[in-house]
Tab-separated table of C-alpha atoms and ligand atoms in Angstrom:
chain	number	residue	atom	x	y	z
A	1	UNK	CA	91.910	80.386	89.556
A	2	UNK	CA	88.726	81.387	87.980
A	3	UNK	CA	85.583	81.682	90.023
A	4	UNK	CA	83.594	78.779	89.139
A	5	UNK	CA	80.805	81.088	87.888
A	6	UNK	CA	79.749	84.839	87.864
A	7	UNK	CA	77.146	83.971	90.334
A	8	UNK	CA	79.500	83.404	93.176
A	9	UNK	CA	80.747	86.850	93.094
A	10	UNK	CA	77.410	88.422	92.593
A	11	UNK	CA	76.129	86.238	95.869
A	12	UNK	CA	78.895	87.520	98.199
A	13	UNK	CA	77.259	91.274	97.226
A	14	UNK	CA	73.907	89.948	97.801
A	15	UNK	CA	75.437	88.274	101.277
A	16	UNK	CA	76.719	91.763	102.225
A	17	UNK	CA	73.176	93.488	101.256
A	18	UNK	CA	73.778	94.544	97.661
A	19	UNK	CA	70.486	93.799	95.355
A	20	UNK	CA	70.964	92.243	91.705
A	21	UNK	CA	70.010	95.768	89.724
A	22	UNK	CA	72.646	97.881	92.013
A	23	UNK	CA	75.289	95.360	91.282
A	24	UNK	CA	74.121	94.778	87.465
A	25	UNK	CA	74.714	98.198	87.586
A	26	UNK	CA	78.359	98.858	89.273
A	27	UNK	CA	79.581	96.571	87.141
A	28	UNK	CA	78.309	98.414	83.705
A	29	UNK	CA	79.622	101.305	85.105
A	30	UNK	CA	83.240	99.461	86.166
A	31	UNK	CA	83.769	97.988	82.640
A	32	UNK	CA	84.234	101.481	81.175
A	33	UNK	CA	86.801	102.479	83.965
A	34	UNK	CA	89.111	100.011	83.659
A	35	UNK	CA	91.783	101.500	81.413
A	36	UNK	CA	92.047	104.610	84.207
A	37	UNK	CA	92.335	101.840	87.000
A	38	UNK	CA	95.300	100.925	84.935
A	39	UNK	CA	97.045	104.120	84.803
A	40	UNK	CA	96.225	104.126	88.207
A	41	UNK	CA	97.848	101.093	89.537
A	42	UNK	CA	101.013	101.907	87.686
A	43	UNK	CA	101.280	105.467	89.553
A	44	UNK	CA	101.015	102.928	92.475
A	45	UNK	CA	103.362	100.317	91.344
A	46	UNK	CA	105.743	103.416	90.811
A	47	UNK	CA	105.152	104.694	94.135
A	48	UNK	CA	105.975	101.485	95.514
A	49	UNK	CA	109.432	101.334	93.656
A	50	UNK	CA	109.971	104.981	95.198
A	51	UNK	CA	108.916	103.543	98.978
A	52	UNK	CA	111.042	100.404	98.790
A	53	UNK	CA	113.845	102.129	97.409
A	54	UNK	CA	114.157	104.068	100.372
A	55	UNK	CA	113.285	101.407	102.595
A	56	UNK	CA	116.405	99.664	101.003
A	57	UNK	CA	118.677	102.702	100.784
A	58	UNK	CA	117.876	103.288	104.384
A	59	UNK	CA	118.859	99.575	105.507
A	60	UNK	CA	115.242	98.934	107.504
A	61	UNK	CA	116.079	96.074	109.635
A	62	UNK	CA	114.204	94.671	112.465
A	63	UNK	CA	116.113	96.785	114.940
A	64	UNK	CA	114.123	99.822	113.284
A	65	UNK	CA	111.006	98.002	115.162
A	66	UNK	CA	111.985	98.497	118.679
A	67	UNK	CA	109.701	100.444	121.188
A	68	UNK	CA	111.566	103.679	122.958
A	69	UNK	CA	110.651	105.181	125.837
A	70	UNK	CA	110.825	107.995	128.084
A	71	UNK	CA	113.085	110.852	126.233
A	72	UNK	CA	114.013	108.816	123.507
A	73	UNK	CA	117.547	109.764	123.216
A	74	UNK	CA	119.633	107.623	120.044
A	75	UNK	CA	115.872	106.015	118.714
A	76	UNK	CA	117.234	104.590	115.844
A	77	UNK	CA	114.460	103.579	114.636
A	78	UNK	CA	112.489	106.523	114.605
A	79	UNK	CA	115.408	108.573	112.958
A	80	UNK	CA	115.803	105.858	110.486
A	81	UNK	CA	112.134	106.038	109.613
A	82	UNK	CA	112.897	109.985	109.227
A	83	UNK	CA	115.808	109.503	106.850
A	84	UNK	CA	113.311	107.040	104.935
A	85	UNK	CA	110.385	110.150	104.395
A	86	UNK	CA	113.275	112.314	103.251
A	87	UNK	CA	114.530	109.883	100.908
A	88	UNK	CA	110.460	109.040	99.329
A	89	UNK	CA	110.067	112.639	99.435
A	90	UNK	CA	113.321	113.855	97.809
A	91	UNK	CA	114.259	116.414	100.601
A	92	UNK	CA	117.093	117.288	102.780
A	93	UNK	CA	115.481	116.062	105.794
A	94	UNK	CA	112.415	115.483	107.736
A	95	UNK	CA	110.222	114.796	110.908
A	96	UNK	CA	107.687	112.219	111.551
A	97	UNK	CA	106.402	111.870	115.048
A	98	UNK	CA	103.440	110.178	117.281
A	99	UNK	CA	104.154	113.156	119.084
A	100	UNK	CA	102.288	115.414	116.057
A	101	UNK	CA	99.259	114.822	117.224
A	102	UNK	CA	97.114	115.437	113.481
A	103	UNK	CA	97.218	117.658	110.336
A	104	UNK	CA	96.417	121.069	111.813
A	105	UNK	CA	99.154	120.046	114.360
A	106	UNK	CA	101.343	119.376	112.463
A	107	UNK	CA	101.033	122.335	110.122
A	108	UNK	CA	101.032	123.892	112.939
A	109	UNK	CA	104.237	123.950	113.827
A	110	UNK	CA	105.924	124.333	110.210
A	111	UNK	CA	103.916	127.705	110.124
A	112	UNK	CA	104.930	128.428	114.040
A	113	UNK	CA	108.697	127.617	113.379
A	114	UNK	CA	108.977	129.435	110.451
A	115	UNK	CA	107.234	132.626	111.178
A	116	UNK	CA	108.713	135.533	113.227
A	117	UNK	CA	106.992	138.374	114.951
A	118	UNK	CA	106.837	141.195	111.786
A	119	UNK	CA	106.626	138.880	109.317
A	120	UNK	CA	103.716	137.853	106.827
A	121	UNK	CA	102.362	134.349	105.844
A	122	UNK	CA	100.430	134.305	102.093
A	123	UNK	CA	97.372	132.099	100.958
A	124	UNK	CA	98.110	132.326	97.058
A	125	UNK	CA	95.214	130.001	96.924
A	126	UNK	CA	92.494	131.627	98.904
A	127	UNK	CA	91.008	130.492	101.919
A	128	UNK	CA	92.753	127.592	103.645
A	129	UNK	CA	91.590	124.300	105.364
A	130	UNK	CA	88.698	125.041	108.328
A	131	UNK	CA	91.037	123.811	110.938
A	132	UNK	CA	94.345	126.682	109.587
A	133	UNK	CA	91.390	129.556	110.149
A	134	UNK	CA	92.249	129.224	114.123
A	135	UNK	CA	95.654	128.504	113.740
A	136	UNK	CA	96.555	131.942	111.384
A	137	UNK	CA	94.259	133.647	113.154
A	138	UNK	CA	91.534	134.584	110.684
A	139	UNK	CA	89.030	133.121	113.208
A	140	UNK	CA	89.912	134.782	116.266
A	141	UNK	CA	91.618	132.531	118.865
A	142	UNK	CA	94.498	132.011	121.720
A	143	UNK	CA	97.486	131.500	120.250
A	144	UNK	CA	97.092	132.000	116.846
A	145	UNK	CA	100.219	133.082	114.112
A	146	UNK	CA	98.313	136.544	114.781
A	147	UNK	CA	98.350	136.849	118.672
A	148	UNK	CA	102.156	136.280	118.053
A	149	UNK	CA	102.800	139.198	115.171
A	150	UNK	CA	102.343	137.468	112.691
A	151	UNK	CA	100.212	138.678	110.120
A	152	UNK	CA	98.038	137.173	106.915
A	153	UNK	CA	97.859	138.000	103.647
A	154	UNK	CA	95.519	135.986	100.553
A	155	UNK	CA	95.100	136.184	97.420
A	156	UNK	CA	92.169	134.614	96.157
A	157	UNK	CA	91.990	132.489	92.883
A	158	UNK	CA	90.037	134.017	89.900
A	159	UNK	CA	86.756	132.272	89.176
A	160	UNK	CA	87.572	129.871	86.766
A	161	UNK	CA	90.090	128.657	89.751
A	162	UNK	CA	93.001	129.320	88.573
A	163	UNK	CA	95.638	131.122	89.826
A	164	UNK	CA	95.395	135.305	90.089
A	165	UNK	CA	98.879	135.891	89.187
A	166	UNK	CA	98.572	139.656	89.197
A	167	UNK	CA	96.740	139.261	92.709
A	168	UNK	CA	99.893	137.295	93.991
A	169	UNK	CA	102.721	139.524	92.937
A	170	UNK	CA	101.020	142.353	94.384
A	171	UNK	CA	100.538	140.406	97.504
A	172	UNK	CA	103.920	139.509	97.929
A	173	UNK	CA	106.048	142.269	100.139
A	174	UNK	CA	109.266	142.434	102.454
A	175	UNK	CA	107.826	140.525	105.013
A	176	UNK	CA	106.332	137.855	103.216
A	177	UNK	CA	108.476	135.034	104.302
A	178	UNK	CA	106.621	132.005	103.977
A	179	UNK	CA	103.371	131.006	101.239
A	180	UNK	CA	101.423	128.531	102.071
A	181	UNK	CA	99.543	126.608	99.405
A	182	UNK	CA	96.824	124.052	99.869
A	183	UNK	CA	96.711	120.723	97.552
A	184	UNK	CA	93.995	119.465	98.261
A	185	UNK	CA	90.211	121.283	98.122
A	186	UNK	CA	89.541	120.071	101.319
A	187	UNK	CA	85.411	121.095	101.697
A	188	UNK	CA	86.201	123.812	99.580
A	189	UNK	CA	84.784	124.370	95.842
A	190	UNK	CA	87.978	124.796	94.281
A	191	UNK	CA	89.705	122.329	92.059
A	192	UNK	CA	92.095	120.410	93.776
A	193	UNK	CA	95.421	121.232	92.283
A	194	UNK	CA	97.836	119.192	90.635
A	195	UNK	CA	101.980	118.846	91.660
A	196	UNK	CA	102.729	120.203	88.164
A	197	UNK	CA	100.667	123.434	88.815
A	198	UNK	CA	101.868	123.802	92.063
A	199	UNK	CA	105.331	123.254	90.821
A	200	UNK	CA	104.247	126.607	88.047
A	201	UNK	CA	103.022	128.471	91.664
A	202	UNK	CA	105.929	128.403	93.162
A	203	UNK	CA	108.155	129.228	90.553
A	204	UNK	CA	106.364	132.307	90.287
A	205	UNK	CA	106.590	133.265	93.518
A	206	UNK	CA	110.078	133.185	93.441
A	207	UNK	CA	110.447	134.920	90.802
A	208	UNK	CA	108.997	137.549	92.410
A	209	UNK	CA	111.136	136.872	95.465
A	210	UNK	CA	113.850	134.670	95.720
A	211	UNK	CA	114.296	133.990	99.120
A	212	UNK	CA	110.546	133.293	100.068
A	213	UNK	CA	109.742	129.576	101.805
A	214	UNK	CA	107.505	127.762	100.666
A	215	UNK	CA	105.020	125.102	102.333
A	216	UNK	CA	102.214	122.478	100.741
A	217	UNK	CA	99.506	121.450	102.785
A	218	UNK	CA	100.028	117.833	101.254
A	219	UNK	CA	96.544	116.360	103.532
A	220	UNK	CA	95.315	113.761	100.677
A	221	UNK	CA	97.774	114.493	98.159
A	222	UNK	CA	100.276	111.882	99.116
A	223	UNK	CA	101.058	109.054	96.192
A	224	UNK	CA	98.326	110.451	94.001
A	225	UNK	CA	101.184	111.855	91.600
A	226	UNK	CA	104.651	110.193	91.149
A	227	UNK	CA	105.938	113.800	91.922
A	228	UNK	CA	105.098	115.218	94.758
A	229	UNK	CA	105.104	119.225	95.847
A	230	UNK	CA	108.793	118.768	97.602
A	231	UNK	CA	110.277	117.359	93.864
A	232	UNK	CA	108.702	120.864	92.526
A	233	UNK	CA	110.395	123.213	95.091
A	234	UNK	CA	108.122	123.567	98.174
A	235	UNK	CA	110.359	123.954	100.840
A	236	UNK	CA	107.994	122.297	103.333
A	237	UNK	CA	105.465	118.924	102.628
A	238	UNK	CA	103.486	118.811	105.601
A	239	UNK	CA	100.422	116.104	106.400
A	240	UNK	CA	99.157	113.499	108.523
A	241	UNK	CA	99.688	109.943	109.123
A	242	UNK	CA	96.293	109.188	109.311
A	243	UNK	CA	95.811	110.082	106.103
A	244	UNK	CA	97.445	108.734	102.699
A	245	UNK	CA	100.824	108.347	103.859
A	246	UNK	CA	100.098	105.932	106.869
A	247	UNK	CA	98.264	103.493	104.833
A	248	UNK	CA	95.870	103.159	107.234
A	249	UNK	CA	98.166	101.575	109.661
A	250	UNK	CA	99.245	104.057	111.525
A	251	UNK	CA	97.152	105.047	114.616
A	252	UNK	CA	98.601	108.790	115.132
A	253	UNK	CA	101.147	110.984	113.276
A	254	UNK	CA	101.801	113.748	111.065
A	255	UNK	CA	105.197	114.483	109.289
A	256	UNK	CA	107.179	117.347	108.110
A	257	UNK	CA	109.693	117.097	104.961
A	258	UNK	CA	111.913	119.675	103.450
A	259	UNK	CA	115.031	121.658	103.897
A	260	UNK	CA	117.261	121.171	106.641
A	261	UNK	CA	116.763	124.251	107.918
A	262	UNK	CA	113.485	124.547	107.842
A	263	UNK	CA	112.907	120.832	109.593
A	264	UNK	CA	115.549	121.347	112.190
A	265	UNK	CA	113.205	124.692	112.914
A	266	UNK	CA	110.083	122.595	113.141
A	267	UNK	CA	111.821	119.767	115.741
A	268	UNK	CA	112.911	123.155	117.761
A	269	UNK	CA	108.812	124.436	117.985
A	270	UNK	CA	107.718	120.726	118.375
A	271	UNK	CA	109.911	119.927	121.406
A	272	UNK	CA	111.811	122.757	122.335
A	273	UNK	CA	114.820	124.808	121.616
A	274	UNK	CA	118.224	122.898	121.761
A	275	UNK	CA	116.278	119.912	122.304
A	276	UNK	CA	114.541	119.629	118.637
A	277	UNK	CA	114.971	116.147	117.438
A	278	UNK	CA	117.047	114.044	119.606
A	279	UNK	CA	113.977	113.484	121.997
A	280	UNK	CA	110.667	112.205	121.208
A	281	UNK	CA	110.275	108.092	122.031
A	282	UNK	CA	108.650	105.928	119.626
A	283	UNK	CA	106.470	104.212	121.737
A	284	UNK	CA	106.223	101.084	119.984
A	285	UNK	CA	104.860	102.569	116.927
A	286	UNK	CA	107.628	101.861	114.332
A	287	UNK	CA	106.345	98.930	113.089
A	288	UNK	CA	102.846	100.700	112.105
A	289	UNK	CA	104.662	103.782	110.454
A	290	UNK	CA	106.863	101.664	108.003
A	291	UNK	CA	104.702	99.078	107.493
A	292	UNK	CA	102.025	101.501	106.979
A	293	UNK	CA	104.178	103.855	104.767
A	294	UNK	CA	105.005	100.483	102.469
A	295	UNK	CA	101.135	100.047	102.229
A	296	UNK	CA	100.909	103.600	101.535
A	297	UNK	CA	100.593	103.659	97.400
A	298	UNK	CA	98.369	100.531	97.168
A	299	UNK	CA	96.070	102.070	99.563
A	300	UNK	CA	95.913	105.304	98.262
A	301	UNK	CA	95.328	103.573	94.728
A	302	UNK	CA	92.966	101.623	96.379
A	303	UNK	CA	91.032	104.913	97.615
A	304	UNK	CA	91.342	106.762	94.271
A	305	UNK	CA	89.948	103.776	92.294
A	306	UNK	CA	86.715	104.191	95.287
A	307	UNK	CA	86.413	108.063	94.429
A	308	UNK	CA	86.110	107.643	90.602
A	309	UNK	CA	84.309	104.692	90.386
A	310	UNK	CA	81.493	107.085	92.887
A	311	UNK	CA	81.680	109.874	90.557
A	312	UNK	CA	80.710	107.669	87.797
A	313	UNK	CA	78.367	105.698	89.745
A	314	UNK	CA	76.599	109.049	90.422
A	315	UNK	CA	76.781	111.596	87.812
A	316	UNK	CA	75.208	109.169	85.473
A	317	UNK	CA	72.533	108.863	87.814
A	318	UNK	CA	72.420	113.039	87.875
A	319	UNK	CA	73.788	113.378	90.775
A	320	UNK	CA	76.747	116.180	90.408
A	321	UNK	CA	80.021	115.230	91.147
A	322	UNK	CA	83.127	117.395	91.995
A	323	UNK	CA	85.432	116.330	90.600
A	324	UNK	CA	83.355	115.107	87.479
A	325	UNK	CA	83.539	111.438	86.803
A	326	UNK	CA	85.460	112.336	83.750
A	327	UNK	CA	88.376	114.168	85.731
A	328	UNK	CA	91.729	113.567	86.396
A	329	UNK	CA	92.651	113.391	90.209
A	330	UNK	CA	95.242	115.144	92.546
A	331	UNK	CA	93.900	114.205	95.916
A	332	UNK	CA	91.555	111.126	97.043
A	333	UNK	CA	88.336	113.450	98.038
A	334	UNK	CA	84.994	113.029	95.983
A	335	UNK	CA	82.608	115.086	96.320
A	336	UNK	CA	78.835	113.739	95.470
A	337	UNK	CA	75.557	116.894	95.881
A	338	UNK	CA	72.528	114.657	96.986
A	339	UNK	CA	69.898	117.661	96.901
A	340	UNK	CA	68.418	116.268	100.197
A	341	UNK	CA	68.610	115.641	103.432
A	342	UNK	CA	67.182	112.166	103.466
A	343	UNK	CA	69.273	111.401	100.165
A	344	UNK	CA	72.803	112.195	102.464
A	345	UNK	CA	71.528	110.188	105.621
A	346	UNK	CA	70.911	107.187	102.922
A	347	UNK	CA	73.702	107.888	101.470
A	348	UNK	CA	75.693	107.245	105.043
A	349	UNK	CA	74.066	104.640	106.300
A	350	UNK	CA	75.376	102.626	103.188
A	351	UNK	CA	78.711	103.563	103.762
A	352	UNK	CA	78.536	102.824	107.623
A	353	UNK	CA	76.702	99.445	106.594
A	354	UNK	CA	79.695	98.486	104.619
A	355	UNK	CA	82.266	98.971	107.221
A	356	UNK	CA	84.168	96.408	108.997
A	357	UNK	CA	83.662	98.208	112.217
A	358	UNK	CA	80.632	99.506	113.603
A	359	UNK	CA	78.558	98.089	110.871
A	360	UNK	CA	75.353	97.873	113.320
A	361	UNK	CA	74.750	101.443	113.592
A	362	UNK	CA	73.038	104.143	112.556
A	363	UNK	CA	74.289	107.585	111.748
A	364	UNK	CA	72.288	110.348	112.107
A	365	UNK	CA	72.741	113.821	111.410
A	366	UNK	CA	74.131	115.828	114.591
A	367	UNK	CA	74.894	119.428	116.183
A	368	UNK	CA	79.008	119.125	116.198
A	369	UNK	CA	80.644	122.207	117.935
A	370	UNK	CA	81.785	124.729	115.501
A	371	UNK	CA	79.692	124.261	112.633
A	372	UNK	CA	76.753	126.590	111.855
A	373	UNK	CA	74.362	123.359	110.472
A	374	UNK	CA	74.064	119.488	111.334
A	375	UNK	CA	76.618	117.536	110.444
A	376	UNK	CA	76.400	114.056	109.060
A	377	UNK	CA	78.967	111.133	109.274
A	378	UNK	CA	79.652	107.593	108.287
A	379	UNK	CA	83.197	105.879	109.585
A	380	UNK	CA	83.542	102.300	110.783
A	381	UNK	CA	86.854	102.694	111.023
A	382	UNK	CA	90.303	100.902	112.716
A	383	UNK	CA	91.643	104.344	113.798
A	384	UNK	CA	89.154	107.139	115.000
A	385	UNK	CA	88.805	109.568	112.718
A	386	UNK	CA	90.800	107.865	109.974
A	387	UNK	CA	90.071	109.163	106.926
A	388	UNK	CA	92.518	106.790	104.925
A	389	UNK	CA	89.484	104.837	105.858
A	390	UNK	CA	86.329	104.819	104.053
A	391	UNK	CA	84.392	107.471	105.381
A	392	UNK	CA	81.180	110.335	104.294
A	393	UNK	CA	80.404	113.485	105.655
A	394	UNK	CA	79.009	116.539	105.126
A	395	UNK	CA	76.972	119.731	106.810
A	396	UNK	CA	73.067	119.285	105.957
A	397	UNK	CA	72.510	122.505	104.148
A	398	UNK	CA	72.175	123.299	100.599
A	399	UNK	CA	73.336	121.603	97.762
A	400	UNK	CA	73.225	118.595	100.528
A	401	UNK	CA	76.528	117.263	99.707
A	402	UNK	CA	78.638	114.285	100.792
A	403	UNK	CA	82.235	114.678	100.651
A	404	UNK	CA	83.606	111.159	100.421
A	405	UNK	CA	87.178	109.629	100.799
A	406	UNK	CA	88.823	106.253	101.548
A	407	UNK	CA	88.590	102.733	101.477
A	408	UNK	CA	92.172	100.529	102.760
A	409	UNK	CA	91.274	98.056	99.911
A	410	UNK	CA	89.559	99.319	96.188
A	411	UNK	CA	86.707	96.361	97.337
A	412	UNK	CA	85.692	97.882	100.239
A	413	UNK	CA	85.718	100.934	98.903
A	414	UNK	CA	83.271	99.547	96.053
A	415	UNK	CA	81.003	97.679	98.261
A	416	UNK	CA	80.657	101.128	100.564
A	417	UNK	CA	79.856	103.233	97.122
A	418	UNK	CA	77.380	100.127	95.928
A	419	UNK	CA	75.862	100.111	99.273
A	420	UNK	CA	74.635	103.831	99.354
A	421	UNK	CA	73.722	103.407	96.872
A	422	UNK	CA	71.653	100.827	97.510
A	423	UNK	CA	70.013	103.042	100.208
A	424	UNK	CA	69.062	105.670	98.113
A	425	UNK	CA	67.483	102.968	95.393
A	426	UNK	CA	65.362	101.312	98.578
A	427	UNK	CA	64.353	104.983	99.911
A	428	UNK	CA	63.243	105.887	95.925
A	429	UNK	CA	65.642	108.830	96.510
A	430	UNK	CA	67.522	107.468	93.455
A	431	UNK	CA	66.674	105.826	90.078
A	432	UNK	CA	68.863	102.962	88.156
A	433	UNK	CA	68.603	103.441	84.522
A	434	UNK	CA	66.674	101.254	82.562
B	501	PLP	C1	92.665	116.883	106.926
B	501	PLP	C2	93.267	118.143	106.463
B	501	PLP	C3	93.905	119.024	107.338
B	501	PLP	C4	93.898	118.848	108.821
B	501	PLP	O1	94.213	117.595	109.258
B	501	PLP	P1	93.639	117.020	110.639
B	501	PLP	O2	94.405	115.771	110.774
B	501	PLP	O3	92.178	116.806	110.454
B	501	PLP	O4	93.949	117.992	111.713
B	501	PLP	C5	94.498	120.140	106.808
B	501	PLP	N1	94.452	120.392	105.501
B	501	PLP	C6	93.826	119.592	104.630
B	501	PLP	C7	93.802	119.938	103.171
B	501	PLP	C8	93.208	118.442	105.074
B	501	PLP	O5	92.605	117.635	104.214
């Protein structure tokens, strides 16, 4: 059924806040995006295919719903669920757990259970994720890889970002036993990299030396591609369930897919030795993870359709955006430099004004432990800290940029962008065109 006229749609945006010129000027900008929304959606409707052909391989029944308790011993459910990531993710075998607590947790462990004393883990990709600093040990701290004997080696890309192939092979020795390699830029400037170079990276490094593991950091990467790093040879996909692959419905979690061997290693570090998989209880949480993982590709669609419409939104306004609006996309993050302070506070309050939660308040910028400058962030989300969910942050320093990601549906995701905007247009921190 049509709408009965334009008007009606138009008024719901003015109902939620959004003014006549912002909204004239979304949709301009939306009419020239719609053939990539296409080639998005049919990554998703691919995706989907891959999720409920696992889902029916695998049998789900309702039986795969029930809560387990205490040690958890014969949860069907949850091993069912496990046999279902292997099966979407084309590897041997794999954990997903409540009992990974995040991201960093759970990469974590995969780094933990698959690193000796005396041997070496490699960044081919320079610097990893903020979090990995504590957990390697390049920021001092208790327990790190490093405390343990295990030491770090990186190899930084070349300017242009690519990869510093001479850099690597020189990097790689006898004890390099695992390489870890990051998908997604995270906060850094990097490009984000696709499954097909990442596929080119680790054929290279086994080239150089057969036996060496590999593991993806796959944080945001999840359903972007219809490959991901495990159909290219990782030997470990690692990420969290509040991210892409939870579809927003899942209120904890990280997972772990790969070889046998190295899974069976990770379920060993997670619980402990001998005990490995057979104990963890679900806790009720079965029917979030699969329904969530079913969810998964729309959502993520959902979210990418959110980043590249912002890109557009803003770099036509002159606002730089990594990636550019132009850009193909390997992970759901979007970068937008405001060149102000007030610019990112406007900037967050729309998004926060557009949430379903929380809508009422106000963020301001804020001293967080562990960062050098204020920190700014926008979330009304389900699940703290989702990031599935439409969210903006980003430290208030120079170039004063947001990093943006989320959005369950591709509507909320457009209302959040159209509402910043909106902020910035009431503050005069931002000019439509004529
Ligand atoms: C989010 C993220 C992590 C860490 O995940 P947390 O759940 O925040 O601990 C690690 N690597 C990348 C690339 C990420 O985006």
């Amino acid at each position: 059924m049509e709408l009965k006229n334009p008007m009606e749609l138009e008024g719901i945006y003015h109902t939620l806040g959004v003014s006549s010129p912002v909204y004239a000027y979304g949709e301009a900008v939306l009419e020239s995006l719609r053939p990539r929304f296409g080639a998005m959606d049919r990554v998703a409707e691919y995706n989907q295919g891959k999720v409920l052909a696992a889902m029916q391989k695998n049998r789900v029944n309702a039986a795969h719903f029930a809560a387990t308790t205490g040690y958890g011993y014969d949860d069907e459910g949850r091993d069912n669920l496990e046999r279902v990531y292997a099966d979407v993710f084309h590897t041997q075998a794999a954990l997903v757990r409540p009992q990974i607590t995040c991201g960093t947790h759970a990469l974590a462990v995969a780094l933990s259970a698959n690193l000796l004393p005396g041997d070496e883990l490699l960044s081919p990709v320079g610097a990893p994720y903020d979090t990995l600093e504590e957990v390697i040990g390049i920021r001092e701290s208790r327990c790190s890889l490093k405390e343990y004997g295990v030491t770090y080696a990186q190899a930084d890309l070349t300017p242009d970002g690519s990869f510093d192939y001479a850099a690597i092979q020189s990097a790689i020795n006898s004890r390099t036993k695992l390489i870890t390699i990051q998908r997604s830029k995270g906060y850094a400037t990097r490009p984000t990299f696709s499954v097909a170079q990442i596929g080119e990276l680790i054929d290279f490094c086994k080239g150089v030396k057969p036996d060496v593991k590999v593991m993806v950091d796959n944080c945001y990467g999840e359903f972007v591609e219809t490959l991901e790093p495990s159909d290219v040879g990782a030997d470990l996909v690692v990420g969290s369930l509040i991210k892409n692959p939870g579809g927003g419905l899942a209120p904890i979690g990280g997972y772990i897919c790969g070889t046998r061997a190295c899974v069976e290693r990770c379920a060993y570090r997670l619980s402990a030795p001998g005990l490995g998989q057979e104990v963890g209880a679900n806790l009720g949480l079965m029917p979030a993870f699969y329904q969530g993982l079913f969810l998964a590709p729309t959502v993520v669609a959902g979210a990418l359709k959110g980043a590249v419409f912002a890109a557009n939104v803003y770099e036509k306004l002159g606002f730089p955006c990594v990636p550019g609006a132009a850009e193909d996309r390997h992970d759901i993050i979007q970068a937008v430099t405001l060149g102000s302070r007030e610019a990112m506070v406007a900037f967050c309050k729309g998004i926060q004004a557009a949430a379903p939660v929380d809508s009422y308040v106000t963020p301001e910028p804020w001293a967080m432990p562990g960062y050098d400058s204020e920190v700014i962030m926008a979330a009304g989300a389900f699940v703290q800290g989702s990031s599935i969910e439409l969210s903006a942050d980003g430290p208030i320093r120079p170039p004063y940029a947001v990093y943006f990601q989320g959005g369950l549906t591709w509507y909320h995701a457009k209302l959040g962008i159209l509402m910043s905007l909106q902020k910035l247009v009431d503050a005069g921190l931002a000019k439509l065109p004529a």
